[in-house]
Each structure stands twice: as C-alpha cells, then as structure tokens.
PDB file of C-alpha atoms in Angstrom:
ATOM      1  CA  MET A   1      24.202   9.701 -79.230  1.00 93.00           C
ATOM      2  CA  ARG A   2      26.109  13.363 -78.915  1.00 97.00           C
ATOM      3  CA  THR A   3      24.466  16.760 -78.744  1.00 98.00           C
ATOM      4  CA  LEU A   4      26.636  19.753 -80.350  1.00 98.00           C
ATOM      5  CA  ILE A   5      25.069  23.188 -79.569  1.00 98.00           C
ATOM      6  CA  VAL A   6      26.330  25.598 -82.263  1.00 98.00           C
ATOM      7  CA  LEU A   7      26.260  28.986 -80.945  1.00 98.00           C
ATOM      8  CA  ARG A   8      26.943  32.610 -82.207  1.00 98.00           C
ATOM      9  CA  HIS A   9      27.836  35.210 -79.671  1.00 98.00           C
ATOM     10  CA  ALA A  10      24.827  37.528 -78.436  1.00 98.00           C
ATOM     11  CA  LYS A  11      24.805  41.181 -80.299  1.00 97.00           C
ATOM     12  CA  ALA A  12      27.890  42.983 -79.750  1.00 97.00           C
ATOM     13  CA  ALA A  13      28.682  46.836 -79.945  1.00 96.00           C
ATOM     14  CA  HIS A  14      30.683  48.655 -82.467  1.00 92.00           C
ATOM     15  CA  VAL A  15      32.998  50.920 -80.779  1.00 91.00           C
ATOM     16  CA  PRO A  16      35.241  53.071 -82.795  1.00 92.00           C
ATOM     17  CA  GLY A  17      38.997  52.579 -82.006  1.00 93.00           C
ATOM     18  CA  LEU A  18      38.328  49.166 -80.179  1.00 92.00           C
ATOM     19  CA  ALA A  19      40.057  46.181 -81.582  1.00 93.00           C
ATOM     20  CA  ASP A  20      37.241  43.674 -82.845  1.00 93.00           C
ATOM     21  CA  LYS A  21      38.447  40.916 -80.238  1.00 95.00           C
ATOM     22  CA  GLU A  22      37.730  43.570 -77.549  1.00 95.00           C
ATOM     23  CA  ARG A  23      33.987  44.438 -78.580  1.00 96.00           C
ATOM     24  CA  PRO A  24      31.490  44.022 -75.659  1.00 97.00           C
ATOM     25  CA  LEU A  25      27.950  42.818 -75.750  1.00 97.00           C
ATOM     26  CA  THR A  26      25.323  45.564 -76.161  1.00 97.00           C
ATOM     27  CA  ASP A  27      22.361  45.315 -73.612  1.00 97.00           C
ATOM     28  CA  ARG A  28      20.330  43.587 -75.650  1.00 97.00           C
ATOM     29  CA  GLY A  29      23.354  40.953 -76.012  1.00 97.00           C
ATOM     30  CA  GLU A  30      23.788  40.517 -72.611  1.00 97.00           C
ATOM     31  CA  ARG A  31      19.965  39.859 -72.248  1.00 97.00           C
ATOM     32  CA  ASP A  32      19.835  37.438 -75.199  1.00 97.00           C
ATOM     33  CA  ALA A  33      22.783  35.494 -73.758  1.00 98.00           C
ATOM     34  CA  VAL A  34      20.888  34.866 -70.491  1.00 98.00           C
ATOM     35  CA  ARG A  35      17.852  33.924 -72.768  1.00 97.00           C
ATOM     36  CA  VAL A  36      20.393  31.586 -74.615  1.00 98.00           C
ATOM     37  CA  GLY A  37      20.981  29.538 -71.445  1.00 98.00           C
ATOM     38  CA  GLU A  38      17.398  29.594 -70.383  1.00 97.00           C
ATOM     39  CA  GLU A  39      16.385  28.105 -73.530  1.00 97.00           C
ATOM     40  CA  ILE A  40      18.763  25.456 -73.552  1.00 98.00           C
ATOM     41  CA  LYS A  41      18.011  24.307 -70.166  1.00 97.00           C
ATOM     42  CA  ALA A  42      14.075  24.339 -71.125  1.00 97.00           C
ATOM     43  CA  LEU A  43      15.042  22.193 -73.788  1.00 97.00           C
ATOM     44  CA  GLY A  44      16.215  19.420 -71.260  1.00 97.00           C
ATOM     45  CA  LEU A  45      19.955  19.954 -72.370  1.00 98.00           C
ATOM     46  CA  ALA A  46      22.511  20.006 -69.892  1.00 97.00           C
ATOM     47  CA  PRO A  47      26.210  21.057 -71.552  1.00 98.00           C
ATOM     48  CA  GLU A  48      29.296  19.492 -70.149  1.00 97.00           C
ATOM     49  CA  LEU A  49      31.798  21.846 -71.693  1.00 98.00           C
ATOM     50  CA  VAL A  50      31.725  24.850 -73.969  1.00 98.00           C
ATOM     51  CA  LEU A  51      34.345  25.522 -76.539  1.00 98.00           C
ATOM     52  CA  CYS A  52      34.698  29.358 -76.753  1.00 98.00           C
ATOM     53  CA  SER A  53      36.482  31.796 -78.834  1.00 97.00           C
ATOM     54  CA  PRO A  54      38.587  34.135 -76.504  1.00 97.00           C
ATOM     55  CA  ALA A  55      36.958  37.308 -78.116  1.00 97.00           C
ATOM     56  CA  ARG A  56      35.235  39.313 -75.510  1.00 97.00           C
ATOM     57  CA  ARG A  57      31.654  39.069 -76.942  1.00 98.00           C
ATOM     58  CA  THR A  58      31.971  35.204 -76.952  1.00 98.00           C
ATOM     59  CA  THR A  59      33.201  34.700 -73.501  1.00 98.00           C
ATOM     60  CA  ARG A  60      30.648  37.090 -72.104  1.00 98.00           C
ATOM     61  CA  THR A  61      28.027  35.276 -73.846  1.00 98.00           C
ATOM     62  CA  ALA A  62      29.355  31.715 -72.491  1.00 98.00           C
ATOM     63  CA  GLU A  63      29.527  33.245 -68.993  1.00 98.00           C
ATOM     64  CA  LEU A  64      25.772  34.586 -68.964  1.00 98.00           C
ATOM     65  CA  ALA A  65      24.300  31.406 -70.640  1.00 98.00           C
ATOM     66  CA  PHE A  66      26.288  28.910 -69.040  1.00 98.00           C
ATOM     67  CA  PRO A  67      27.898  30.136 -65.633  1.00 97.00           C
ATOM     68  CA  THR A  68      28.351  27.001 -64.124  1.00 97.00           C
ATOM     69  CA  VAL A  69      29.831  24.873 -67.088  1.00 98.00           C
ATOM     70  CA  GLU A  70      33.388  24.225 -67.647  1.00 97.00           C
ATOM     71  CA  THR A  71      34.577  26.642 -70.475  1.00 97.00           C
ATOM     72  CA  SER A  72      37.783  25.864 -72.673  1.00 97.00           C
ATOM     73  CA  TYR A  73      38.847  29.184 -74.420  1.00 97.00           C
ATOM     74  CA  GLU A  74      40.276  28.096 -77.775  1.00 96.00           C
ATOM     75  CA  ARG A  75      41.977  30.943 -79.995  1.00 94.00           C
ATOM     76  CA  ASP A  76      41.497  28.888 -82.938  1.00 93.00           C
ATOM     77  CA  ILE A  77      37.642  29.302 -82.878  1.00 96.00           C
ATOM     78  CA  TYR A  78      38.170  33.199 -83.481  1.00 95.00           C
ATOM     79  CA  GLU A  79      37.931  33.668 -87.524  1.00 92.00           C
ATOM     80  CA  ALA A  80      37.729  30.098 -87.772  1.00 95.00           C
ATOM     81  CA  TYR A  81      36.513  28.015 -90.992  1.00 94.00           C
ATOM     82  CA  PRO A  82      34.353  24.954 -90.566  1.00 95.00           C
ATOM     83  CA  GLU A  83      37.326  22.719 -91.097  1.00 96.00           C
ATOM     84  CA  GLU A  84      39.109  24.120 -88.168  1.00 96.00           C
ATOM     85  CA  LEU A  85      35.761  23.738 -86.071  1.00 97.00           C
ATOM     86  CA  TYR A  86      35.600  20.398 -86.945  1.00 97.00           C
ATOM     87  CA  GLU A  87      39.095  19.663 -85.870  1.00 96.00           C
ATOM     88  CA  LEU A  88      38.524  21.119 -82.543  1.00 96.00           C
ATOM     89  CA  VAL A  89      35.300  19.112 -81.897  1.00 97.00           C
ATOM     90  CA  ARG A  90      36.891  15.803 -83.131  1.00 97.00           C
ATOM     91  CA  ARG A  91      39.755  16.071 -80.363  1.00 96.00           C
ATOM     92  CA  LEU A  92      37.140  16.116 -77.606  1.00 95.00           C
ATOM     93  CA  ASP A  93      37.226  13.692 -74.604  1.00 95.00           C
ATOM     94  CA  PRO A  94      34.921  11.000 -76.036  1.00 95.00           C
ATOM     95  CA  ASP A  95      32.881  10.911 -72.707  1.00 96.00           C
ATOM     96  CA  VAL A  96      31.725  14.590 -73.542  1.00 97.00           C
ATOM     97  CA  GLU A  97      28.220  13.968 -74.582  1.00 97.00           C
ATOM     98  CA  THR A  98      26.651  17.447 -74.927  1.00 98.00           C
ATOM     99  CA  LEU A  99      28.885  20.365 -76.000  1.00 98.00           C
ATOM    100  CA  VAL A 100      28.395  24.039 -76.683  1.00 98.00           C
ATOM    101  CA  LEU A 101      30.877  25.562 -79.624  1.00 98.00           C
ATOM    102  CA  CYS A 102      30.278  29.691 -79.073  1.00 98.00           C
ATOM    103  CA  GLY A 103      32.051  31.446 -81.978  1.00 98.00           C
ATOM    104  CA  HIS A 104      31.604  33.769 -84.883  1.00 97.00           C
ATOM    105  CA  ASN A 105      29.946  33.942 -88.132  1.00 96.00           C
ATOM    106  CA  PRO A 106      30.505  32.856 -90.891  1.00 96.00           C
ATOM    107  CA  GLY A 107      32.226  29.726 -89.265  1.00 96.00           C
ATOM    108  CA  VAL A 108      29.664  28.564 -86.861  1.00 96.00           C
ATOM    109  CA  GLN A 109      26.747  29.154 -89.367  1.00 96.00           C
ATOM    110  CA  GLU A 110      28.711  27.027 -91.996  1.00 96.00           C
ATOM    111  CA  LEU A 111      29.654  24.424 -89.511  1.00 97.00           C
ATOM    112  CA  ALA A 112      25.927  23.908 -88.595  1.00 97.00           C
ATOM    113  CA  LEU A 113      24.857  24.196 -92.129  1.00 96.00           C
ATOM    114  CA  SER A 114      27.385  21.375 -93.368  1.00 96.00           C
ATOM    115  CA  LEU A 115      26.258  19.136 -90.381  1.00 97.00           C
ATOM    116  CA  VAL A 116      22.469  19.080 -91.096  1.00 96.00           C
ATOM    117  CA  GLY A 117      21.867  21.112 -94.689  1.00 91.00           C
ATOM    118  CA  GLY A 118      19.227  23.349 -95.368  1.00 88.00           C
ATOM    119  CA  GLU A 119      19.442  26.723 -94.438  1.00 87.00           C
ATOM    120  CA  LEU A 120      19.462  28.351 -91.083  1.00 89.00           C
ATOM    121  CA  SER A 121      19.972  32.029 -89.886  1.00 88.00           C
ATOM    122  CA  PHE A 122      22.796  32.826 -87.467  1.00 93.00           C
ATOM    123  CA  ARG A 123      21.746  36.219 -86.280  1.00 95.00           C
ATOM    124  CA  PRO A 124      23.738  37.381 -83.080  1.00 97.00           C
ATOM    125  CA  GLY A 125      22.481  34.870 -80.203  1.00 97.00           C
ATOM    126  CA  ALA A 126      21.194  32.296 -82.392  1.00 98.00           C
ATOM    127  CA  PHE A 127      21.916  28.460 -81.905  1.00 98.00           C
ATOM    128  CA  ALA A 128      21.337  25.076 -83.616  1.00 98.00           C
ATOM    129  CA  VAL A 129      21.161  22.013 -81.556  1.00 98.00           C
ATOM    130  CA  VAL A 130      22.429  19.019 -83.512  1.00 98.00           C
ATOM    131  CA  GLU A 131      22.254  15.537 -82.734  1.00 98.00           C
ATOM    132  CA  VAL A 132      25.234  12.921 -83.944  1.00 97.00           C
ATOM    133  CA  ASP A 133      25.546   9.284 -83.595  1.00 95.00           C
ATOM    134  CA  SER A 134      29.235   8.946 -84.389  1.00 93.00           C
ATOM    135  CA  PRO A 135      31.975   9.675 -81.770  1.00 96.00           C
ATOM    136  CA  TRP A 136      33.419  13.370 -81.686  1.00 97.00           C
ATOM    137  CA  VAL A 137      36.620  11.699 -83.544  1.00 96.00           C
ATOM    138  CA  ASP A 138      34.586  10.669 -86.451  1.00 95.00           C
ATOM    139  CA  LEU A 139      32.319  13.986 -86.986  1.00 95.00           C
ATOM    140  CA  TRP A 140      31.904  14.767 -90.540  1.00 95.00           C
ATOM    141  CA  PRO A 141      29.707  17.044 -92.858  1.00 96.00           C
ATOM    142  CA  GLY A 142      26.224  15.646 -93.034  1.00 95.00           C
ATOM    143  CA  GLU A 143      26.245  13.514 -89.925  1.00 94.00           C
ATOM    144  CA  GLY A 144      24.063  15.727 -87.820  1.00 97.00           C
ATOM    145  CA  ARG A 145      20.253  16.043 -87.269  1.00 97.00           C
ATOM    146  CA  LEU A 146      18.664  19.376 -86.596  1.00 97.00           C
ATOM    147  CA  VAL A 147      16.920  19.105 -83.259  1.00 97.00           C
ATOM    148  CA  THR A 148      15.895  22.866 -83.033  1.00 97.00           C
ATOM    149  CA  HIS A 149      16.904  26.404 -83.984  1.00 96.00           C
ATOM    150  CA  TRP A 150      16.626  29.198 -81.994  1.00 97.00           C
ATOM    151  CA  ASP A 151      16.865  32.797 -82.793  1.00 95.00           C
ATOM    152  CA  PRO A 152      16.440  35.675 -80.215  1.00 93.00           C
ATOM    153  CA  LYS A 153      14.695  37.849 -82.657  1.00 84.00           C
ATOM    154  CA  GLY A 154      12.282  35.099 -83.761  1.00 75.00           C
ATOM    155  CA  ALA A 155      11.524  33.973 -80.075  1.00 59.00           C
TER     156      ALA A 155
END
C-alpha cells in the first residue's frame, strides 16, 4: 500500500506588481503550513518525498511543513491539470511509500477528487490523505481511498 498526501499551498498574499510565482505566504499561511506538518505527523505519517511546485508559496509551505523531508521541485506542478500530476507521480521510484504532492488549485483538488470521488474543499493549506494499493506506475483515477481530509479553517 502507498500513501499520497495531496496538499494545496497555505494562504498566500496578493501583492500588486508581484509575479504570481513570487507570491509569499501570509502570516496565517506560515502558521497553517507548520500546522500541516504537525497534523500529518499526528496521523502517524512520515513522508519520504515531497513533489513541490517551484512557486514561492508552495516551496515555503513545504519547507515549514516538512523541513527534514527530501523535496523535488517540479515546474510541471505549477498550473498543472490532474493528468499532468498523475504523470509525475507515475514516474516515482517504486520504493517511495509515502509521498506529498504540494501544488495549486484547481489541479490538486481535481487530482484528489479523481482518486477518491465525492466532494472535498481545498482551501489554502488543506490536504487529503489517499491510500492506494497499486504501484505508482499504475495509478489511475478511482483507485484511491480517502483516509482523511484536513482544512485549516475547519480545524
């Protein structure tokens, strides 16, 4: 069994004149990113790898939530559709058992929904923990089981 943690970056600031990729986290976003790491640890999960968009808000979220976990910055996560995210995950080392994918909406929300069905909100800082039986290379829509969903505003 493998575990995929689908994470939307924490709350980012809107700064006039600043490129979208350069948007920083707000103070609340910084606090929520730390809480993400605490919540995942409390669930007994120990990610081995973070696949992360190179945008400033995602990289900071990953740094605060998973400071000791190897992180791979993948430009294809920025503005990705679920199909592109599936392709990234399918290329993973088969020995990775617990993965975090840190990205942006609508891509991360649509990925989680395609894996588990139902309805999940993905406000900034939200994540879904999805278990899958198949190897990463065989990951397809509908193959996941939702373990939990966490939203910083609902916590």
